[in-house]
Short mmCIF file of C-alpha atoms and ligand atoms in Angstrom, two decimals:
data_model
loop_
_atom_site.label_atom_id
_atom_site.label_comp_id
_atom_site.label_asym_id
_atom_site.label_seq_id
_atom_site.Cartn_x
_atom_site.Cartn_y
_atom_site.Cartn_z
CA MET A 29 48.23 41.64 102.27
CA THR A 30 47.99 38.18 103.83
CA ALA A 31 48.96 37.58 107.43
CA VAL A 32 51.99 35.56 106.32
CA LYS A 33 53.13 38.39 104.08
CA SER A 34 52.75 41.00 106.82
CA LEU A 35 54.66 38.75 109.20
CA ALA A 36 57.45 38.43 106.62
CA VAL A 37 57.53 42.23 106.26
CA LEU A 38 57.67 42.61 110.05
CA VAL A 39 60.51 40.11 110.38
CA LEU A 40 62.41 41.79 107.56
CA ALA A 41 61.86 45.21 109.13
CA SER A 42 63.17 44.04 112.51
CA VAL A 43 66.24 42.50 110.85
CA VAL A 44 66.93 45.80 109.12
CA LEU A 45 66.46 47.64 112.44
CA ALA A 46 68.69 45.16 114.27
CA THR A 47 71.52 45.76 111.83
CA HIS A 48 71.15 49.53 112.22
CA ALA A 49 70.92 49.62 115.98
CA LEU A 50 73.12 52.65 116.53
CA ILE A 51 71.33 55.29 118.55
CA PHE A 52 72.77 58.73 118.57
CA LYS A 53 71.62 62.06 119.90
CA ASP A 54 72.33 65.33 118.19
CA CYS A 55 73.80 67.51 120.94
CA GLY A 56 73.86 70.77 119.03
CA SER A 57 74.95 70.61 115.41
CA VAL A 58 74.92 74.33 114.58
CA TYR A 59 76.69 74.64 111.24
CA GLY A 60 75.92 71.20 109.91
CA LYS A 61 73.26 68.55 109.52
CA VAL A 62 74.05 64.95 110.44
CA ARG A 63 72.90 62.44 107.80
CA SER A 64 74.20 59.19 109.24
CA VAL A 65 76.48 57.84 111.93
CA ALA A 66 78.23 54.48 112.02
CA VAL A 67 80.50 53.17 114.74
CA SER A 68 82.29 49.84 114.77
CA GLY A 69 81.19 47.70 117.69
CA CYS A 70 77.49 48.62 117.67
CA GLU A 71 76.34 46.46 114.79
CA THR A 72 74.47 44.13 117.14
CA SER A 73 73.72 46.28 120.15
CA ASN A 74 72.23 49.65 121.04
CA THR A 75 75.32 50.33 123.14
CA CYS A 76 78.55 50.52 121.18
CA ILE A 77 81.12 48.10 122.54
CA LEU A 78 84.53 49.75 122.59
CA LYS A 79 87.03 46.94 123.01
CA SER A 80 89.88 47.76 125.33
CA GLY A 81 93.18 47.75 123.43
CA SER A 82 91.51 48.10 120.03
CA SER A 83 90.54 51.05 117.87
CA ALA A 84 86.94 52.13 117.39
CA ASN A 85 86.06 53.49 113.96
CA PHE A 86 83.59 56.32 113.52
CA THR A 87 81.95 57.45 110.30
CA VAL A 88 79.70 60.50 110.14
CA VAL A 89 78.03 61.72 106.98
CA PHE A 90 76.99 65.35 107.31
CA THR A 91 76.14 68.42 105.31
CA SER A 92 78.19 71.50 106.07
CA LEU A 93 76.02 74.60 106.49
CA GLU A 94 78.87 77.04 106.04
CA ASP A 95 82.25 77.51 104.40
CA THR A 96 85.10 76.75 106.77
CA ASP A 97 88.86 76.53 106.19
CA THR A 98 89.58 74.41 109.24
CA THR A 99 87.87 71.61 111.15
CA LYS A 100 88.82 70.30 114.53
CA ALA A 101 87.57 67.14 116.20
CA SER A 102 86.93 67.02 119.92
CA VAL A 103 85.88 63.85 121.72
CA HIS A 104 84.73 63.47 125.31
CA GLY A 105 83.62 60.50 127.33
CA ILE A 106 80.81 61.55 129.64
CA ILE A 107 80.92 59.48 132.81
CA ALA A 108 78.32 60.18 135.51
CA GLY A 109 77.61 63.51 133.81
CA ILE A 110 81.23 64.63 133.78
CA PRO A 111 82.92 65.07 130.37
CA MET A 112 86.48 63.71 130.22
CA PRO A 113 88.59 64.36 127.14
CA PHE A 114 89.29 61.34 124.93
CA PRO A 115 92.69 61.96 123.33
CA LEU A 116 92.52 61.69 119.54
CA PRO A 117 95.58 60.81 117.46
CA GLN A 118 94.50 63.44 114.95
CA SER A 119 92.33 66.38 116.06
CA ASP A 120 92.88 68.30 112.81
CA ALA A 121 89.97 66.80 110.90
CA CYS A 122 91.28 68.19 107.61
CA GLN A 123 93.99 65.49 107.81
CA ASN A 124 93.47 61.77 107.19
CA SER A 125 89.76 61.80 107.86
CA GLY A 126 88.24 61.88 104.42
CA LEU A 127 87.51 65.62 104.48
CA VAL A 128 88.94 67.91 101.84
CA CYS A 129 89.25 71.37 103.37
CA PRO A 130 88.04 74.05 103.01
CA LEU A 131 84.50 72.72 103.46
CA SER A 132 81.75 74.39 101.47
CA ASN A 133 78.27 75.37 102.54
CA GLY A 134 75.69 72.88 101.26
CA GLN A 135 78.14 70.09 100.49
CA ASN A 136 77.93 66.58 101.92
CA TYR A 137 81.00 65.12 103.61
CA THR A 138 81.99 61.76 105.03
CA TYR A 139 84.19 62.08 108.10
CA THR A 140 86.00 59.01 109.37
CA ALA A 141 88.14 58.68 112.45
CA SER A 142 89.66 55.96 114.53
CA ILE A 143 90.05 56.31 118.26
CA PRO A 144 92.36 54.10 120.30
CA ILE A 145 90.68 52.56 123.36
CA SER A 146 93.54 52.45 125.84
CA PRO A 147 93.74 49.37 128.08
CA ALA A 148 94.19 51.91 130.90
CA TYR A 149 90.60 53.17 130.48
CA PRO A 150 88.16 51.90 133.10
CA LYS A 151 85.73 49.24 131.86
CA ILE A 152 82.56 51.23 132.22
CA LYS A 153 79.61 52.66 130.40
CA VAL A 154 80.33 55.98 128.79
CA LEU A 155 78.46 58.45 126.62
CA VAL A 156 80.76 59.37 123.75
CA LYS A 157 80.38 63.00 122.71
CA TRP A 158 81.97 63.65 119.34
CA GLU A 159 82.18 67.19 118.04
CA LEU A 160 83.56 68.56 114.83
CA GLN A 161 84.21 72.28 115.11
CA GLU A 162 84.49 74.87 112.39
CA VAL A 163 86.95 77.75 112.16
CA HIS A 164 85.33 79.73 115.03
CA GLY A 165 84.97 76.71 117.32
CA LYS A 166 81.23 76.23 116.69
CA ASP A 167 79.96 72.72 116.06
CA LEU A 168 79.53 71.46 112.51
CA PHE A 169 78.17 68.45 114.28
CA CYS A 170 77.81 67.26 117.84
CA ILE A 171 76.67 63.71 118.47
CA GLU A 172 76.35 61.59 121.58
CA ILE A 173 76.55 57.81 121.38
CA PRO A 174 75.91 55.40 124.27
CA ALA A 175 78.91 53.10 124.61
CA ALA A 176 80.64 50.74 126.96
CA ILE A 177 84.34 49.99 127.29
CA LEU A 178 84.86 46.26 127.70
C1 NAG B 22 89.01 49.99 112.60
O1 NAG B 22 89.70 50.15 111.38
C2 NAG B 22 91.00 49.58 111.41
C3 NAG B 22 91.69 49.96 110.10
O2 NAG B 22 90.85 49.77 109.02
C4 NAG B 22 90.88 48.07 111.59
O3 NAG B 22 92.16 47.49 111.64
C5 NAG B 22 90.14 47.80 112.91
O4 NAG B 22 89.93 46.41 113.06
C6 NAG B 22 88.79 48.52 112.93
N1 NAG B 22 88.19 48.36 114.26
C7 NAG B 22 87.03 47.74 114.46
C8 NAG B 22 86.58 47.66 115.89
O5 NAG B 22 86.35 47.28 113.54
C1 NAG B 23 73.33 65.60 100.65
O1 NAG B 23 72.72 64.44 101.20
C2 NAG B 23 71.32 64.58 101.39
C3 NAG B 23 70.82 63.36 102.14
O2 NAG B 23 71.42 62.18 101.67
C4 NAG B 23 70.67 64.74 100.01
O3 NAG B 23 69.28 64.89 100.17
C5 NAG B 23 71.25 65.99 99.34
O4 NAG B 23 70.74 66.11 98.04
C6 NAG B 23 72.77 65.90 99.27
N1 NAG B 23 73.30 67.19 98.80
C7 NAG B 23 74.27 67.28 97.89
C8 NAG B 23 74.71 68.66 97.54
O5 NAG B 23 74.77 66.30 97.36
#
């Protein structure tokens, strides 16, 4: 490969990386495997910008590792190590979130949810912890995403 070609490959690779900047941490997905996570507002930054007064959209593709009749979403904002609940308009994730319940072991699912960012929230950095729980309250997935409310 010529130097010019390798430079082109490098530039292309960094463009691809820059458009997929979302960093997330798996915080204990027990009965599922996370395949991909996308959040609106982090297309250009490693910290997801949650705009005050708007809705942030989350998409998680995961494989369920068990059969479950119900799924429940739970979202917390971790501020200085302390988890505060983020009220969700719809915590029953079998409704209006792209999942068709019951979920089956080994199947891939795309979960989508929108969370209102209240203008009353403080404009600070927050670690968003998003859990989807199965019928016994164990996590199908648990992800943490660095974010900032602006
Ligand atoms: C989230 O989705 C809603 C509905 O599709 C859209 O109106 C809104 O602009 C989206 N939010 C962001 C931050 O992209
Ligand atoms: C689920 O997605 C993973 C990763 O994209 C893929 O390897 C696997 O074959 C898919 N499984 C099914 C049952 O579609």
